[in-house]
Amino acid sequence: MKLTLYYAPIACSLVPLVTLHESGADFEVKPISLKHKQQHDADYLRINPKGKVPVLVVDGEALTENVAILTWLASAFPVAKLLPTDPKNAIKALSLMAWCASGLHPPLTRIFYPGRFCNMPGSEEGVRELAVEEVIKNFRIVDGMLAGREWMFDHWTAVDAYLFWAWRRFGMFEVEIPSFPNYAGHGERMMKRDSVKRALAFERAVEARAEKAA
């Protein structure tokens, strides 16, 4: 089986990159520069007409959207237990991944690209403020879910990778937020995992090469 992940630094493609490391699979990573809009190049659009990352190409067939990619990885590498296997928690994990994609992620994008969501002059700060409020509301929910827990389920899963990405991404903005000790502790535990260390080292290497080439 040949696996190729199309990935961009900082973007949510970090989630499948961490999960691939957890899976033990052999895979290739092809960096895409969002800064230089490589996601809109004709060659890339032939792989993913949506013009987004991540894409996981499995034996020549492209799979898009994190929820689908993570679900497929869990099915393809069952020994790694990338998602819960019992039916009840498997459905809960699917629900949480869907929420990460549709609830946690969108307001983070609005903070960074407010002009994409309202083009009225002077609206950018208002868009950001509302997005930050949404993030804080969501983080409060996650913090409650993680109370007294090491991971979201009784062992590490790809859901934890998705939650970590949202936490880390928001931390890159210069925004003060309330204390979320359970979510923060989760992030600290994630930073200690070998899969995360390897993924972030790769991210730094990609960014360094891009800076050198600029």
XYZ file of C-alpha atoms in Angstrom:
214
model
C 0.000 0.000 0.000
C 1.370 3.402 -0.982
C 0.299 6.347 1.167
C 1.024 9.984 0.355
C -0.130 12.841 2.571
C -0.414 16.316 1.088
C 0.296 18.595 3.993
C 0.742 22.285 4.834
C 2.481 23.609 7.958
C 0.181 24.975 10.695
C -2.912 23.748 8.834
C -5.171 20.945 10.094
C -3.180 18.500 7.968
C -1.114 18.164 11.144
C -3.919 15.923 12.421
C -3.465 13.087 9.895
C 0.316 13.543 10.009
C 0.334 12.828 13.757
C -2.135 9.977 13.259
C -0.048 8.424 10.497
C 2.940 8.411 12.832
C 0.769 6.734 15.475
C -0.388 4.125 12.956
C 3.100 2.806 12.269
C 2.443 3.021 8.520
C 5.061 3.771 5.887
C 4.065 6.973 4.137
C 5.341 9.920 2.146
C 4.558 13.566 2.875
C 4.364 16.202 0.140
C 4.344 19.750 1.542
C 1.990 22.296 0.002
C 2.629 26.014 0.516
C -0.609 27.803 1.345
C 1.329 31.067 1.481
C 2.246 30.643 -2.181
C -1.238 29.288 -2.983
C 0.063 25.954 -4.249
C -3.299 24.467 -3.262
C -4.714 26.286 -6.290
C -2.109 25.057 -8.776
C -3.545 23.023 -11.638
C -1.552 19.914 -10.676
C -2.873 19.993 -7.133
C -6.450 20.709 -8.189
C -6.357 17.516 -10.220
C -5.727 15.694 -6.938
C -8.194 17.726 -4.878
C -10.527 20.077 -6.785
C -11.516 21.606 -3.415
C -8.099 23.261 -3.287
C -7.501 22.339 0.352
C -5.300 20.201 2.563
C -5.075 17.546 3.752
C -5.345 14.893 1.085
C -4.308 11.301 1.691
C -3.610 9.460 -1.537
C -4.037 5.717 -1.083
C -2.641 3.662 -3.966
C -3.366 6.528 -6.338
C -6.849 7.346 -5.024
C -7.357 10.631 -3.198
C -9.179 10.747 0.117
C -10.142 14.176 1.469
C -11.596 15.598 4.712
C -10.035 14.801 8.066
C -13.028 12.882 9.403
C -12.860 10.463 6.473
C -9.061 10.238 6.504
C -8.894 9.467 10.227
C -11.719 6.929 9.984
C -9.996 5.194 7.091
C -6.648 5.088 8.932
C -8.312 3.519 11.963
C -9.855 0.865 9.734
C -6.656 0.224 7.771
C -4.437 -0.066 10.862
C -6.625 -1.675 13.540
C -3.723 -2.798 15.719
C -2.842 0.848 16.409
C -6.322 1.467 17.909
C -6.504 4.924 16.357
C -10.195 5.156 17.269
C -12.361 3.330 19.805
C -13.472 -0.075 18.603
C -16.617 -0.608 20.673
C -19.711 0.623 18.789
C -20.851 3.189 21.371
C -17.532 4.997 21.669
C -16.845 4.619 17.936
C -19.965 6.691 17.232
C -18.967 9.207 19.918
C -15.542 9.544 18.295
C -17.139 10.149 14.897
C -19.353 12.814 16.451
C -16.366 14.516 18.076
C -14.322 14.485 14.876
C -17.258 15.987 12.999
C -17.522 18.682 15.667
C -13.793 19.409 15.389
C -14.246 19.911 11.652
C -17.495 21.879 11.744
C -17.357 23.551 15.180
C -13.815 24.051 16.459
C -12.091 24.691 13.143
C -14.256 27.352 11.384
C -13.932 30.139 13.984
C -10.158 29.670 13.994
C -10.190 30.398 10.278
C -12.349 33.483 10.838
C -9.794 34.867 13.288
C -6.990 34.515 10.756
C -8.927 35.423 7.589
C -11.805 37.710 8.674
C -12.023 39.261 5.216
C -13.149 35.951 3.759
C -16.340 36.104 5.804
C -17.359 39.752 5.560
C -16.023 42.254 3.026
C -17.674 45.349 4.486
C -15.104 48.037 5.349
C -14.200 48.029 9.029
C -15.796 44.651 9.702
C -12.631 42.628 10.310
C -12.299 43.320 14.025
C -15.945 42.466 14.634
C -15.576 39.170 12.782
C -12.502 38.348 14.872
C -14.203 39.222 18.158
C -17.192 36.987 17.419
C -14.872 34.184 16.319
C -12.856 34.409 19.543
C -16.092 34.227 21.554
C -17.030 31.067 19.650
C -13.617 29.514 20.249
C -13.821 30.217 23.974
C -17.283 28.660 24.139
C -16.028 25.564 22.335
C -12.882 25.291 24.447
C -14.989 25.446 27.602
C -16.925 22.427 26.327
C -13.725 20.506 25.548
C -12.269 21.421 28.927
C -15.321 19.928 30.630
C -15.113 16.760 28.555
C -11.481 16.271 29.533
C -12.032 16.743 33.271
C -10.379 13.863 35.120
C -9.239 12.260 31.869
C -5.859 11.752 30.250
C -7.334 11.379 26.757
C -10.819 11.833 25.381
C -11.397 8.067 25.571
C -9.735 5.367 27.666
C -6.698 5.400 25.369
C -5.146 7.818 22.890
C -7.142 8.238 19.667
C -7.117 10.402 16.570
C -9.715 12.574 18.304
C -6.919 13.708 20.615
C -4.834 14.700 17.603
C -7.684 16.844 16.281
C -8.291 18.504 19.662
C -4.565 19.176 19.983
C -4.418 20.891 16.607
C -7.252 23.266 17.565
C -5.576 24.077 20.883
C -2.204 24.697 19.270
C -3.641 26.731 16.393
C -5.490 29.099 18.700
C -2.347 29.475 20.797
C -0.634 31.034 17.791
C -2.944 34.048 17.919
C -2.159 36.942 20.243
C -5.424 36.588 22.114
C -5.959 36.229 25.847
C -8.358 33.485 26.822
C -9.641 32.124 30.142
C -7.762 29.302 31.825
C -8.714 25.845 30.569
C -6.561 23.589 32.759
C -7.898 20.266 31.460
C -7.467 21.226 27.815
C -4.050 22.755 28.535
C -2.952 19.591 30.324
C -4.096 17.563 27.325
C -1.960 19.748 25.077
C 1.059 19.246 27.324
C 0.604 15.472 27.215
C 0.298 15.587 23.435
C 3.558 17.511 23.135
C 5.335 14.624 24.878
C 4.185 11.990 22.377
C 6.729 10.803 19.848
C 4.212 11.181 17.006
C 3.729 14.868 17.800
C 7.446 15.510 18.227
C 8.117 13.962 14.816
C 5.280 15.865 13.149
C 6.356 19.214 14.601
C 10.006 18.571 13.695
C 8.879 17.953 10.124
C 6.826 21.152 10.224
C 9.850 23.149 11.364
C 11.990 21.630 8.617
C 9.417 22.494 5.936
C 9.147 26.064 7.201
C 12.925 26.436 7.344
C 13.294 25.257 3.747
C 10.565 27.661 2.622
C 12.226 30.566 4.438
C 15.583 29.714 2.921
C 14.093 29.575 -0.569
C 12.282 32.908 -0.191
